[in-house]
Amino acid sequence: MEAFDSCLRLFWLVSLFQVLIVVSAVISERSNTRFLLTSNGTAGERHSEEYCAMYDICGARPDGKVLNCPYGSPSVKPDDLLSSKIQSLCPTITGNICCSEAQFDTLRTQVQQAIPFLVGCPACLRNFLNLFCELTCSPNQSLFINVTSVSKDKNNSTVDGIEYYITDEFGEGLYESCKDVKFGTMNAQAIQFIGDGAKNFKEWFAFIGRRATSNMPGSPFAINFLPSATKSSGMRPMDVPTYSCSDTSLGCSCGDCPSSTVCSNLATPQQHKEGSCSVRIGSVKAKCVDISLAILYIISVSLFFGWGLFLRTRGKSASQRKQLSRNDSNQLYSSTQKNEDLPVEMLVEAPHIRNGVQLSFVQGYLSKFYRAYGTWVARNPTLVLFASLSAILALCIGLIRFKVETRPEKLWVGPGSRAAAEKQFFDSHLAPFYRIEQLILATVPGADHKKPPSILTGDNIKLLFEIQKKVDGIRANYSGSTVSLTDICMKPLGQDCASQTVLQYFKMDQTNYDNYGVDHVSYCFQYFTSSDKCMSAFKAPLDPSTVLGGFSGNNYSEASAFIITYPVNNALNKEGNETRKAVAWEKAFIQLAQSELLPMVQNMNLTLSFSSESSIEDELKRESTADAITILISYLVMFGYISMTLGDMPRFSSFYIYSKVLLGLSGVILVMLSVLGSVGFFSAIGVKSTLIIMEVIPFLVLAVGVDNMCILVHAVKRQQLELTLESRISNALVEVGPSITLASLSEVLAFAVGSFIPMPACRVFSMFAALAVLLDFLLQISAFVSLIVFDFMRAEDKRIDCFPCIRVSLTCPDSDKGIGQRKLGLLARYMKEIHAPVLSRWGVKLVVTSVFVAFSLTSIALCTRIEPGLEQKIVLPRDSYLQGYFHDVSKYLRIGPPLYFVVKNYNYSSESRQTNQLCAINQCDADSLLNEISRASLKPESSYIAKPAASWLDDFLVWMSPEAFGCCRKFINGTYCPPNDQPPCCPAGQASCSLGGPCKECTTCFLHSDLQNDRPSTSQFKEKLPWFLTSLPSADCAKAGHGAYTDSVDLQGYENGIIQASSFRTYHTPLNKQVDYVNSLRAARDFSSKVSKSLKMEIFPYSVFYMFFEQYLDIWKTALINLAIAVGAVFIVCLVITCSLWTSAIIFLVLTMIVVDLLVSDSYVTCYLFMDCQPPPGVIVFHASVLFLLLGYLSFLMMIICRE
């Protein structure tokens, strides 16, 4: 996305190889003696030493490109001043020359456009300059330059084509020295801009020699580069020695010359991704953990089977085994019935004995407590109900301070997290990342096409213009004022928005499209950095990869998607007017896209997806509003379910008395009050709620509350009717009170453990849930028990449910029967007569245990395949427009998020070495930060770094360099002097500027003697840095820093020699999955940690998405620790209450198996249902094979069991 501001300095730049136009054109002292290179001259005169092939200028093309005269002349001896000037730029030219002083001055002026690209690698720059110095001023020019064609211009003969003989050795040396040179501003190689991405020197020479069409950049005449000439011609190729980029005298940085010996020794070792152990079984590749677990399962089941067989073959008779099985089955269901047959007095006197089993001390104490408590509640139901409701309503008063936290940065990371601190530092010292409003238009694959057709058609571009008109016409209302895109958009330079769209190649003007046609787009894909016609309306080049999608490599013409992005200014204060204006416009933008743009695009058989910066927050709020209806419906359903299951229906005529509609409604209200009480308490102490709390906790507490209500009511109903109501309530609480207490305490502790999770959303959810479950439990054993008392009193008094004031006369014989005489329900009969007896059989126990152990081990194996991350498709509503947007982003985008490496407290003083430890030009350390970034970008699959970093420091040092004589300049009075092609040196709107005028006395800021090893002193650095950051880029100085680096340096307090914050920008590789985001964050932090330790500087990576994925870096560790603590807490509670290590261990084991199974099943079900993902075929085949193997093994065991 940020490629546009990284390119600002190129916005006036024409092709560098227009240097050839003027370099080859001679502006010289006109001589009356000229030798026309025709048949009148001899070969020796045309091609000999000390002889020129072209001299002077005889005309110009209609587009202004000058043309040389096809006349030969002897070389001339320059004066001492001109000779020294030529030696400073062209040290290979000595003695006589084939150019005049005026010609050389023009050459010097033009080559300054190339110097900023290549000055970081002196060897490349020297070779590059030699190519044109020899072409222009060499005294032996005629030996390797041959004019092959001549044209007429105003009756003057002009050069129309030449042959330039150069040895392959020179071409190879030139290319090898320049092929890796980086142009940091564009995060790319310089050869992309000065050589059209040539892969060898022949392609580069072909690009240089191409004759440009009218008004297009390039050479005014054709140049045919040839490696050798015939002996009869008397010519020989130009063979000036070339310098290697590893040459110590003209050494390049490691980023520009990876082949250097010093750099290759420091090259990062080849990183191999740690692959998991795997074993190949036939054509299936299985993980070692899968094989290990399968072997473990077979051994475990075999040992379990052997142990069971050993016990079975002991000297027990068959009748004893049957009796044991029958006793086991009866114990699962009839334990409470035995308890009810005992007299109440016996139970009171022996609280530590139940069903003939000695209870633990804690169980006995709880039984004694609940007996006394149940009796007291049954005697004082009104007091208990009033007190419990008063307490919960008091907590609900805190709802007046209820607030919902919707800011993602406050939900995902806590204030103490590293990501939050780094984001705060970046936003406050540099600039907040801009807001993104985006449209994605894509073609639809036809029935006969495997891939979608190209979107680059005339009709589609016209559609873009129509869409742009509608977007420009948006007028949002904010506080009575209208807000348009121009009011909030980013304007890095001038008054035009920096919109990222293909229309920028037409300068957002449909008239230009009508003049140029659709083919102009393809032309701009190749010349977007050099052609003025391809420059955007905001005067910067536009990288095609930022506005197109669905292409491979650099094949932009096959793109199947338009990506339109509107960068909008972001503010540090999220509650300020600037942010609210942007939000108001974004809402209008989304409304326009849904109501007008979508039908327009669909009529063209295209797809449209869209998003704004506030879209996710708005969609989550919409989902919470929609969930309120779902919550209400679920509570109504549960209310109906409770009313049906709690009531008795001895006959239809008595249903209105023995139903429990009012009791069920009261129970649901109590559940709601427990949730409200929890939210009210935390709201009162200033803890904001979250959307997930309002969506999940009501269902969670409802499930727990319904469970407890059913247990309590059915426990009371199971008591003997001959007992008083107080005794029945007391017996029921004794029967189920300890189990309810155990379950509720375990749930509260499990949720309480989650309050230690650092992620605020999970921590707050756990706090609210723990308190809600606790309040629900307290209300169940207080208010709900009181309501049970009232309801049973109503039923015994023959009063109608829901209308207790109405009493009827009704005799129901079944109501007077004890529990032993009542007919069991269908479910109870199934459990007692079928499920429990079958489950008690020895063989069934073995099979059930083996199957569920197999499930658990399989889940453990599948856990290794669970990828961290939270897919947006799962979080958002299924009908959200963002579902399609995230799909298209993953499918079409070919560029990753911007990545910044932020350096804190950079010491730029001359006494410090930190400048060389950061930069990546000549004389910088081989292991500097920028060189390390460049090396890391060579391994994008592991580093997730796509390009070398754009460096304000490198460009600043080049901008100050004496070689870049068109950049850092000053007036006589010492103030900043802009380049010659900028006001006041060149009046605005003037096509060409002379060397005279107000800037004719400007001089370069420094000579080499003014610098210390080509580095500025502390005072020079301090003085010129503001100049650099405010200087405008142009053709004469593409390295100026305004726009590209305005927000890259924090100048606050920099006068003391320390820059508090500065950033170096690169890009991540395209991140298509959640795991890619997590891995890219981990890789960036590992890289910055290594470099920080090596350089002893504080460096950290920053990207806008880091704070949302930080918690996933150690999500497995956090999850395992919290699950272990939660399960351990349950184990301790069970151990304390039951005082049975064996029972607690069984509960612990089963609970662990359930957690593992749920973890895997939820992950894969979510993947299949919401993300349309499938596991690799090998995984399916392997697990199917393992499943059949286990089933076969179980069948074998069952055969042995049957034989026994």
PDB file of N, CA, C and O in Angstrom, residues 151 464 551 1060 1083:
ATOM      1  N   SER A 151      19.228  11.491 -40.927  1.00  0.00           N
ATOM      2  CA  SER A 151      17.931  12.074 -41.275  1.00  0.00           C
ATOM      3  C   SER A 151      18.085  13.576 -41.446  1.00  0.00           C
ATOM      4  O   SER A 151      19.139  14.152 -41.133  1.00  0.00           O
ATOM      5  N   LEU A 464     -14.736   1.832 -13.913  1.00  0.00           N
ATOM      6  CA  LEU A 464     -13.967   2.425 -12.808  1.00  0.00           C
ATOM      7  C   LEU A 464     -14.170   3.932 -12.739  1.00  0.00           C
ATOM      8  O   LEU A 464     -14.269   4.504 -11.647  1.00  0.00           O
ATOM      9  N   PHE A 551      -2.630 -11.858 -10.496  1.00  0.00           N
ATOM     10  CA  PHE A 551      -1.630 -12.106 -11.534  1.00  0.00           C
ATOM     11  C   PHE A 551      -0.476 -12.892 -10.925  1.00  0.00           C
ATOM     12  O   PHE A 551      -0.344 -13.006  -9.704  1.00  0.00           O
ATOM     13  N   GLN A1060      15.336  10.147  18.587  1.00  0.00           N
ATOM     14  CA  GLN A1060      14.591   9.238  19.457  1.00  0.00           C
ATOM     15  C   GLN A1060      13.957   8.087  18.696  1.00  0.00           C
ATOM     16  O   GLN A1060      13.894   6.963  19.212  1.00  0.00           O
ATOM     17  N   ALA A1083       8.904 -14.265  12.997  1.00  0.00           N
ATOM     18  CA  ALA A1083      10.138 -14.127  12.231  1.00  0.00           C
ATOM     19  C   ALA A1083      10.709 -12.722  12.348  1.00  0.00           C
ATOM     20  O   ALA A1083      11.929 -12.537  12.484  1.00  0.00           O
TER      21      ALA A1083
END
